[in-house]
XYZ file of C-alpha atoms in Angstrom:
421
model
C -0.500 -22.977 34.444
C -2.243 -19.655 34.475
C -6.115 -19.794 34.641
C -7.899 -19.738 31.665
C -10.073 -21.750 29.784
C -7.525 -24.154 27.511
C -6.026 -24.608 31.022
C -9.716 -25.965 32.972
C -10.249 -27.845 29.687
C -7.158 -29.345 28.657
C -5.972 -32.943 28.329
C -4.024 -33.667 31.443
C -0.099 -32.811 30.958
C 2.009 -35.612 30.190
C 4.843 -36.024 33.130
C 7.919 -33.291 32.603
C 10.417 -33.568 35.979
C 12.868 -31.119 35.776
C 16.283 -31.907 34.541
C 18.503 -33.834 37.570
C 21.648 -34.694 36.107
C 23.798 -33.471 33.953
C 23.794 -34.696 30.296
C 24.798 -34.160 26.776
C 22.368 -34.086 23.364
C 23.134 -33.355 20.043
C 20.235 -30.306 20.129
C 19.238 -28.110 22.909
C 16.158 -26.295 22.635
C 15.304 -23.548 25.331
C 11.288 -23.030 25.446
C 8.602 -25.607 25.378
C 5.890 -23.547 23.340
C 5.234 -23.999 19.541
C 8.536 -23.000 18.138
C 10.265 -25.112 20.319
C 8.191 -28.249 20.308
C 7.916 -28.401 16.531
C 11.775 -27.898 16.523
C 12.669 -30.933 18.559
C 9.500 -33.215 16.749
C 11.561 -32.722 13.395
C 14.840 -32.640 14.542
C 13.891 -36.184 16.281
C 12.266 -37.066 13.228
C 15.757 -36.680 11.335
C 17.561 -38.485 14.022
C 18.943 -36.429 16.169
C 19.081 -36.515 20.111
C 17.001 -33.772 21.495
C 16.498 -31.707 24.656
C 13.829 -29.927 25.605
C 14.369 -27.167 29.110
C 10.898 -25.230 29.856
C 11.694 -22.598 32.853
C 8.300 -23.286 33.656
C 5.540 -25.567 32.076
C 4.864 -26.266 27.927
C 2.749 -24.219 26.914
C 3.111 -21.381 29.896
C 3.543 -18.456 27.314
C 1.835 -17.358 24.500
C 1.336 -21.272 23.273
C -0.996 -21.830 25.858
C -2.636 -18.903 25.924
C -3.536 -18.106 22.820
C -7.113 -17.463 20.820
C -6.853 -20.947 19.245
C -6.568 -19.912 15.800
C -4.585 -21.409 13.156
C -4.208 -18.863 10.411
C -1.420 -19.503 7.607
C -0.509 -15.586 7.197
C 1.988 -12.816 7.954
C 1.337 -9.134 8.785
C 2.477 -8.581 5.074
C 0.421 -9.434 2.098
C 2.200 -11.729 -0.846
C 2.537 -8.505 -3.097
C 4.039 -6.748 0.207
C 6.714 -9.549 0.178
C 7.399 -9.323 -2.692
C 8.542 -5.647 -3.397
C 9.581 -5.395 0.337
C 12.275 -8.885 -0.130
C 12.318 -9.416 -4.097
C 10.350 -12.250 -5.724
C 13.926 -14.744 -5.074
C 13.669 -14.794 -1.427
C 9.811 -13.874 -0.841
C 8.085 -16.558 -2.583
C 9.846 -19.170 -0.662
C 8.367 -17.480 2.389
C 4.864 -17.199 1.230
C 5.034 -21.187 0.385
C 6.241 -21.614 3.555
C 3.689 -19.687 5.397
C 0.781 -21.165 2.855
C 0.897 -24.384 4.132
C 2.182 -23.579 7.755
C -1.688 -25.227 8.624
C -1.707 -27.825 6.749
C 1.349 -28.386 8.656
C -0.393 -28.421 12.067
C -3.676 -30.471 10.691
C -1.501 -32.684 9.356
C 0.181 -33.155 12.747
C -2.939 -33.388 14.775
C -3.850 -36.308 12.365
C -0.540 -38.233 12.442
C -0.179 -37.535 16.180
C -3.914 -38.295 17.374
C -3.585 -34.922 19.209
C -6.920 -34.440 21.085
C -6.790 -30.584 20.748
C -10.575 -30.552 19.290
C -9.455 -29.395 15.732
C -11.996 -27.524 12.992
C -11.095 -26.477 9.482
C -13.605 -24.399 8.479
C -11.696 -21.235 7.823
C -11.227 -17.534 8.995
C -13.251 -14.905 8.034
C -11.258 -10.984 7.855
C -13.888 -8.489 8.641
C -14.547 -4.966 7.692
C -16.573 -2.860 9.571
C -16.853 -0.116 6.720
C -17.756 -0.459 2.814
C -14.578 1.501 1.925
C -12.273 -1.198 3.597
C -13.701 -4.092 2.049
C -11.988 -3.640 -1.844
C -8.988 -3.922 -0.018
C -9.655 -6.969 1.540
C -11.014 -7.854 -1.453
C -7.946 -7.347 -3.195
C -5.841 -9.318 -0.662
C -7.764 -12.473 -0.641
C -7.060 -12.502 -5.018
C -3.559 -12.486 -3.703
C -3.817 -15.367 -2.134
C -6.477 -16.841 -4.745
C -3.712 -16.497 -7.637
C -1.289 -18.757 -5.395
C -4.018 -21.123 -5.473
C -5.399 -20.867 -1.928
C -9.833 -21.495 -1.692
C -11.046 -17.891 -0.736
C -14.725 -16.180 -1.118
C -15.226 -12.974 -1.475
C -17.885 -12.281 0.973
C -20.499 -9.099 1.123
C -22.576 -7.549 3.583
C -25.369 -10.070 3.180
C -23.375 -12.974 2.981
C -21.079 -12.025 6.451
C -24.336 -11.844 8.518
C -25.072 -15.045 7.764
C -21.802 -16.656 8.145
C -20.970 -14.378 11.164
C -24.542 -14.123 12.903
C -23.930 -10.332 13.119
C -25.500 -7.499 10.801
C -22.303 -5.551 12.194
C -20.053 -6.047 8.909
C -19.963 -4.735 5.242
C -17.662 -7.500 4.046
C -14.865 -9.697 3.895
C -13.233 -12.682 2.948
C -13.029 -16.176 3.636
C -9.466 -17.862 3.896
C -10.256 -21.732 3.414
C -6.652 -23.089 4.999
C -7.786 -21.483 8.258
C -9.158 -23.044 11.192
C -9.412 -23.282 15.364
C -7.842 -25.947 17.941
C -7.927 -25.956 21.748
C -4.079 -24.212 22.204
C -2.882 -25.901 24.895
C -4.204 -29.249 23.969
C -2.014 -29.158 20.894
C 0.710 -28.495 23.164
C 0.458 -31.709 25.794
C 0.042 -33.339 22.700
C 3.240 -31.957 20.457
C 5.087 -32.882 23.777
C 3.788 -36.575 23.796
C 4.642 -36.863 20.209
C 8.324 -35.060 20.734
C 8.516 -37.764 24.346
C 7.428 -40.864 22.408
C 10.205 -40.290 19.369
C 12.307 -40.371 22.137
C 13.419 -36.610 23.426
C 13.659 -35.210 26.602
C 11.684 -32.584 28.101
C 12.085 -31.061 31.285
C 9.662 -28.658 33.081
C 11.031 -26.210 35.700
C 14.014 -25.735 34.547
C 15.699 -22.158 33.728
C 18.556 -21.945 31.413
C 20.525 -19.309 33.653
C 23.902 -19.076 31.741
C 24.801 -19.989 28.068
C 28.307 -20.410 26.980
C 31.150 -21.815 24.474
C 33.078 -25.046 25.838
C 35.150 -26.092 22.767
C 33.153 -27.575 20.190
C 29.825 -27.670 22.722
C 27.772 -25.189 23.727
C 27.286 -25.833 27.782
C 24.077 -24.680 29.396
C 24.105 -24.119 32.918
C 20.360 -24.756 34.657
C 18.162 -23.610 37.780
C 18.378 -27.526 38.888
C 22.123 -26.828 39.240
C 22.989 -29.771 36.300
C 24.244 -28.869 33.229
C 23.217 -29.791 29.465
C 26.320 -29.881 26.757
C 24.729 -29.965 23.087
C 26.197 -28.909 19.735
C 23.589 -27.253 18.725
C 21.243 -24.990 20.363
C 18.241 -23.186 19.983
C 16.091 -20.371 21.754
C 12.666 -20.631 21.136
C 11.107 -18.207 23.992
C 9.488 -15.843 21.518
C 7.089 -13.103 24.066
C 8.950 -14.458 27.300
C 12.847 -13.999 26.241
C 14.436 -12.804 29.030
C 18.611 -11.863 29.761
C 20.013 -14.893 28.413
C 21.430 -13.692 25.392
C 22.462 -10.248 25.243
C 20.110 -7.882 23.652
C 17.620 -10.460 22.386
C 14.704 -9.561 24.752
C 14.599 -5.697 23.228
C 14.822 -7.119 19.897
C 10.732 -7.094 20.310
C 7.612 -5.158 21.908
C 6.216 -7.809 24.347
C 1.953 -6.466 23.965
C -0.487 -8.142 26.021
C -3.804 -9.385 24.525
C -6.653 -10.301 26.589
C -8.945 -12.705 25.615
C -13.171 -13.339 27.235
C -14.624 -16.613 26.972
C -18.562 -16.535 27.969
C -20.398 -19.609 29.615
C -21.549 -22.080 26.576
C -24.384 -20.343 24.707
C -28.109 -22.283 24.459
C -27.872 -24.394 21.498
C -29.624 -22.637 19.474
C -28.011 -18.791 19.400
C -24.929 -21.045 19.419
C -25.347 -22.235 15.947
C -26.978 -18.994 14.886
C -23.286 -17.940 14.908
C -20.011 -18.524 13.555
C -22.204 -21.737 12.201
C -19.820 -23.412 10.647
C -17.002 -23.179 13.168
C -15.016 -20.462 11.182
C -12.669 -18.027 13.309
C -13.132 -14.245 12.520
C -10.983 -11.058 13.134
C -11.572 -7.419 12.157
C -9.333 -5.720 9.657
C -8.461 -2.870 12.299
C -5.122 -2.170 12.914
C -6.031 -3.143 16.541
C -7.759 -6.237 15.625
C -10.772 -8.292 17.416
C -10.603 -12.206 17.035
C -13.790 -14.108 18.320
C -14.542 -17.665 17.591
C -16.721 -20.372 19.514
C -15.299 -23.145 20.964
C -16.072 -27.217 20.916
C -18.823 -26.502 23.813
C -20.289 -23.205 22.345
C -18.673 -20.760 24.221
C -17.869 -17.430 22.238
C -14.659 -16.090 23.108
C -12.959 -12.804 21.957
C -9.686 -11.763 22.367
C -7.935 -7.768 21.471
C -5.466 -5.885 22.920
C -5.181 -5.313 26.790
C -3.300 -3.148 28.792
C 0.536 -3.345 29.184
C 0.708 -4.385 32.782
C -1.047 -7.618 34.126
C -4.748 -7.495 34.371
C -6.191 -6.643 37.872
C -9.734 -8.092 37.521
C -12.528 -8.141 35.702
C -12.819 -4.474 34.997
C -9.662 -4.863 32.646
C -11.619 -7.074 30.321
C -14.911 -4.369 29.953
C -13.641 -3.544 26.658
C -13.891 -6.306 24.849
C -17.145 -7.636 26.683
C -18.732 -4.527 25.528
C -17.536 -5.098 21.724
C -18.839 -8.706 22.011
C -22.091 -7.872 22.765
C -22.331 -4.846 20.773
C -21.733 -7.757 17.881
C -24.341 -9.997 18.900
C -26.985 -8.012 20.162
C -29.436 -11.072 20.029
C -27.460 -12.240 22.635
C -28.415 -9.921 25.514
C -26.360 -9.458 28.229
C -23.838 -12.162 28.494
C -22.181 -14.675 31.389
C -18.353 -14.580 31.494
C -16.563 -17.883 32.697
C -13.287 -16.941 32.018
C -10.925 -14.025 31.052
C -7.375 -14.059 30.844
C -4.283 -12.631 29.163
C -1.034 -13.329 27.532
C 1.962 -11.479 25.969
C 2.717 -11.495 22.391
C 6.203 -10.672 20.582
C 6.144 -8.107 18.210
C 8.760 -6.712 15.783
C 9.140 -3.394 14.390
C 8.941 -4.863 10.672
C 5.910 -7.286 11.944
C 7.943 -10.202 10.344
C 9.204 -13.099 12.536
C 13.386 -12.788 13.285
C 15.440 -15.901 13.161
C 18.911 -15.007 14.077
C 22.085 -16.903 14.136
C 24.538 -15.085 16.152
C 27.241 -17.622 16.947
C 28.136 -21.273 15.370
C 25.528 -23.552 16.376
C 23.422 -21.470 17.649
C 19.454 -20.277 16.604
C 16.855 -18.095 17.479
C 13.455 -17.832 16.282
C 11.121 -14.947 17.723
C 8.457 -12.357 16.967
C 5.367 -14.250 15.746
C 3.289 -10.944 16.112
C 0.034 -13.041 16.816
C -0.188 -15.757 14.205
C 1.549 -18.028 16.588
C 0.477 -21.661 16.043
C 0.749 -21.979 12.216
C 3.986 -20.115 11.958
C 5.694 -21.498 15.150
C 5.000 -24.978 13.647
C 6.233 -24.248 10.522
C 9.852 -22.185 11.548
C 10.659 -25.207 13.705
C 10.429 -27.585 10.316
C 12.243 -25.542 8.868
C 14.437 -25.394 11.889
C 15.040 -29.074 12.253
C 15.836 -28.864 9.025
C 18.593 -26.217 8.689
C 20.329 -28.190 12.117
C 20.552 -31.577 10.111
C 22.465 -29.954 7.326
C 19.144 -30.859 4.439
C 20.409 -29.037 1.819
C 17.055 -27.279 1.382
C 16.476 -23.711 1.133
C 15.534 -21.559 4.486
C 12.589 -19.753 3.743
C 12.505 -17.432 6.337
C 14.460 -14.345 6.482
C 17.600 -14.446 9.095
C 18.682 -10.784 10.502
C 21.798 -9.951 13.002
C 20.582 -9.027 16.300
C 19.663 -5.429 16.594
C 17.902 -4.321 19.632
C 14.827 -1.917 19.418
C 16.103 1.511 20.657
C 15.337 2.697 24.320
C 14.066 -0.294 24.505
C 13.462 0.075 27.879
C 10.579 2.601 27.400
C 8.349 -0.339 25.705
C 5.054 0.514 27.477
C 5.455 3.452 26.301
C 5.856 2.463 22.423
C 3.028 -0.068 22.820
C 0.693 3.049 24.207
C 1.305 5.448 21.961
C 1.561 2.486 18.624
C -2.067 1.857 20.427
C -3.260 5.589 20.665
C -1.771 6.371 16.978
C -3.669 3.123 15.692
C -6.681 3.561 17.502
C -6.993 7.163 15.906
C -6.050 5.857 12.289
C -8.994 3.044 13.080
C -11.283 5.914 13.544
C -10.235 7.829 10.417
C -10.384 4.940 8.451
């Protein structure tokens, strides 16, 4: 696993060999994060035979890498959704989304995953008093569907927050924080106790139509013939299927965790254990973990950080927030990449018979990964029930092959629209 801190703190993996013989399933799933995990859980859960191939460890990508939060929203507000798909195939979505944590708390409970889980919330934070009747405005969204929210002002943010930094915000109640990686070991021991396979190390290198089966041919030289198949490698989707990979902007985001704070400037902040982001187009999302470390996470460069002068950035912004602090200790900084579409909505696609792809989380991994693989599992065993998420034909982004240069001028045009704002 990459260093980081989910990785020095996790539980210890559960065993995943590689695949060494050649076998048929009922339902392939390529990718052992979120997506693909909660995928085979369900499908296993309806009764189907399941394989899981991971080119390199669960929870290598974005799953195990991640900020920890568990927020149940899109990009989009409900209203958004609305005009954007119609009020027929946009309030299925926003149900879906809604309870996308109670979906992974729910989990955690039924599993005993040890991924140190808190439900306390996220807070959205404005910086300036003109954003915050917007914020306003979206949490009443939410409220009318009949989701807890508070409407939060300058006064009562400091003392949630710790931080005089803020004018206002909003409280989203379904929210809350879980050790990423943990969740992961444990979604695999679930997946491996139902009875599915899942095999570490192992690159899908060609896809292709035998018949009635789709055969995947693997790095371990065996092959795996399944029905059905899905690909579930979201930030990390490489050649496999043509044109999928520039179907999304793959962004880094770089995330600080300090050394655990003295106990008392520890529950000074964040006190309650909520999660907290800014409302800038490029965001900041800070949270403590179970031993009082503060961690924040942002955007990073495109290419792979170098060392610790990559990370100055968002050091700097933490303790410009908590000036009480002083200067702080850094145990750990690392980075991951996250998919992002052009529409900021998450793509499922469905190019050939028996064949599925989910991708493009844009940053709210864990709650909506667990949810589109329900839903998933669901549309593979034939249910009956409605898919709530919107499927789309593959359509690469163009020039695709200049994405660094999208993702720096999307940051430069943000970052100056930040500033106006």
């Amino acid at each position: 696993m990459p260093p980081s801190l989910w990785a020095a703190t996790a539980p210890e993996a559960p065993p995943v060999p590689p695949l060494l013989e050649s076998i048929d399933t009922d339902v392939l799933i390529i990718g052992g994060g979120y997506t693909g995990l909660s995928t085979a859980l369900h499908s296993t859960d309806r009764g189907a035979g399941v394989t899981v191939l991971e080119a390199n460890e669960p929870g290598w990508g974005a799953s195990g890498r991640n900020g920890g939060q568990v927020n149940p929203t899109l990009k989009h507000d409900p209203d958004d959704l609305v005009r954007m798909l119609g009020a027929e195939r946009a309030e299925p979505l926003i149900d879906a989304v809604s309870s996308s944590a109670d979906l992974v708390f729910d989990l955690i409970d039924r599993h005993a995953i040890d991924c140190q889980p808190v439900r306390a919330g996220w807070l959205q934070l404005s910086y300036s008093e003109k954003g915050v009747p917007a914020m306003h405005a979206r949490a009443r969204q939410w409220e009318r569907r009949g989701v807890h929210v508070e409407l939060l002002d300058r006064a009562a943010v400091a003392r949630r927050v710790g931080s005089d930094a803020f004018a206002g915000g909003w409280l989203d109640g379904r929210a809350g924080a879980i050790q990423p990686l943990a969740y992961v070991r444990g979604l695999v021991r679930a997946v491996q106790k139902a009875g599915a396979a899942v095999h570490a190390r192992t690159t899908v290198a060609k896809l292709e139509r035998q018949g009635a089966r789709w055969v995947a041919t693997t790095s371990t030289g065996r092959a795996v013939r399944a029905e059905r198949v899905v690909i579930a490698t979201n930030g990390y989707t490489g050649s496999l299927w043509p044109g999928l990979a520039q179907t999304v902007l793959s962004a880094n985001s770089f995330i600080v965790a300090t050394r655990p704070l003295a106990t008392a400037d520890a529950q000074a902040i964040l006190a309650h254990g909520e999660t907290a982001s800014t409302s800038q187009r490029l965001l900041l999302y800070f949270r403590k973990d179970a031993a009082g470390r503060l961690l924040m996470g942002g955007r990073g460069f495109f290419t792979e950080p170098r060392g610790p002068q990559d990370f100055a950035h968002l050091q700097r912004s933490l303790e410009l927030l908590f000036p009480q602090l002083g200067r702080l200790d850094y145990e750990y900084r690392w980075a991951g990449r996250i998919a992002i579409t052009r529409d900021f909505m998450p793509h499922i696609h469905e190019p050939a018979p028996g064949v599925t792809m989910a991708l493009g989380c844009n940053g709210r991994g864990i709650a909506l990964c667990t949810s589109l693989g329900q839903h998933i599992a669901a549309r593979l065993a034939g249910s009956g029930n409605a898919f709530p998420y919107p499927q789309s034909p593959i359509t690469p982004i163009p020039l695709h092959g200049l994405q660094r240069f999208y993702i720096a001028a999307g940051v430069a045009w943000y970052s100056l629209l930040d500033k106006l704002s």
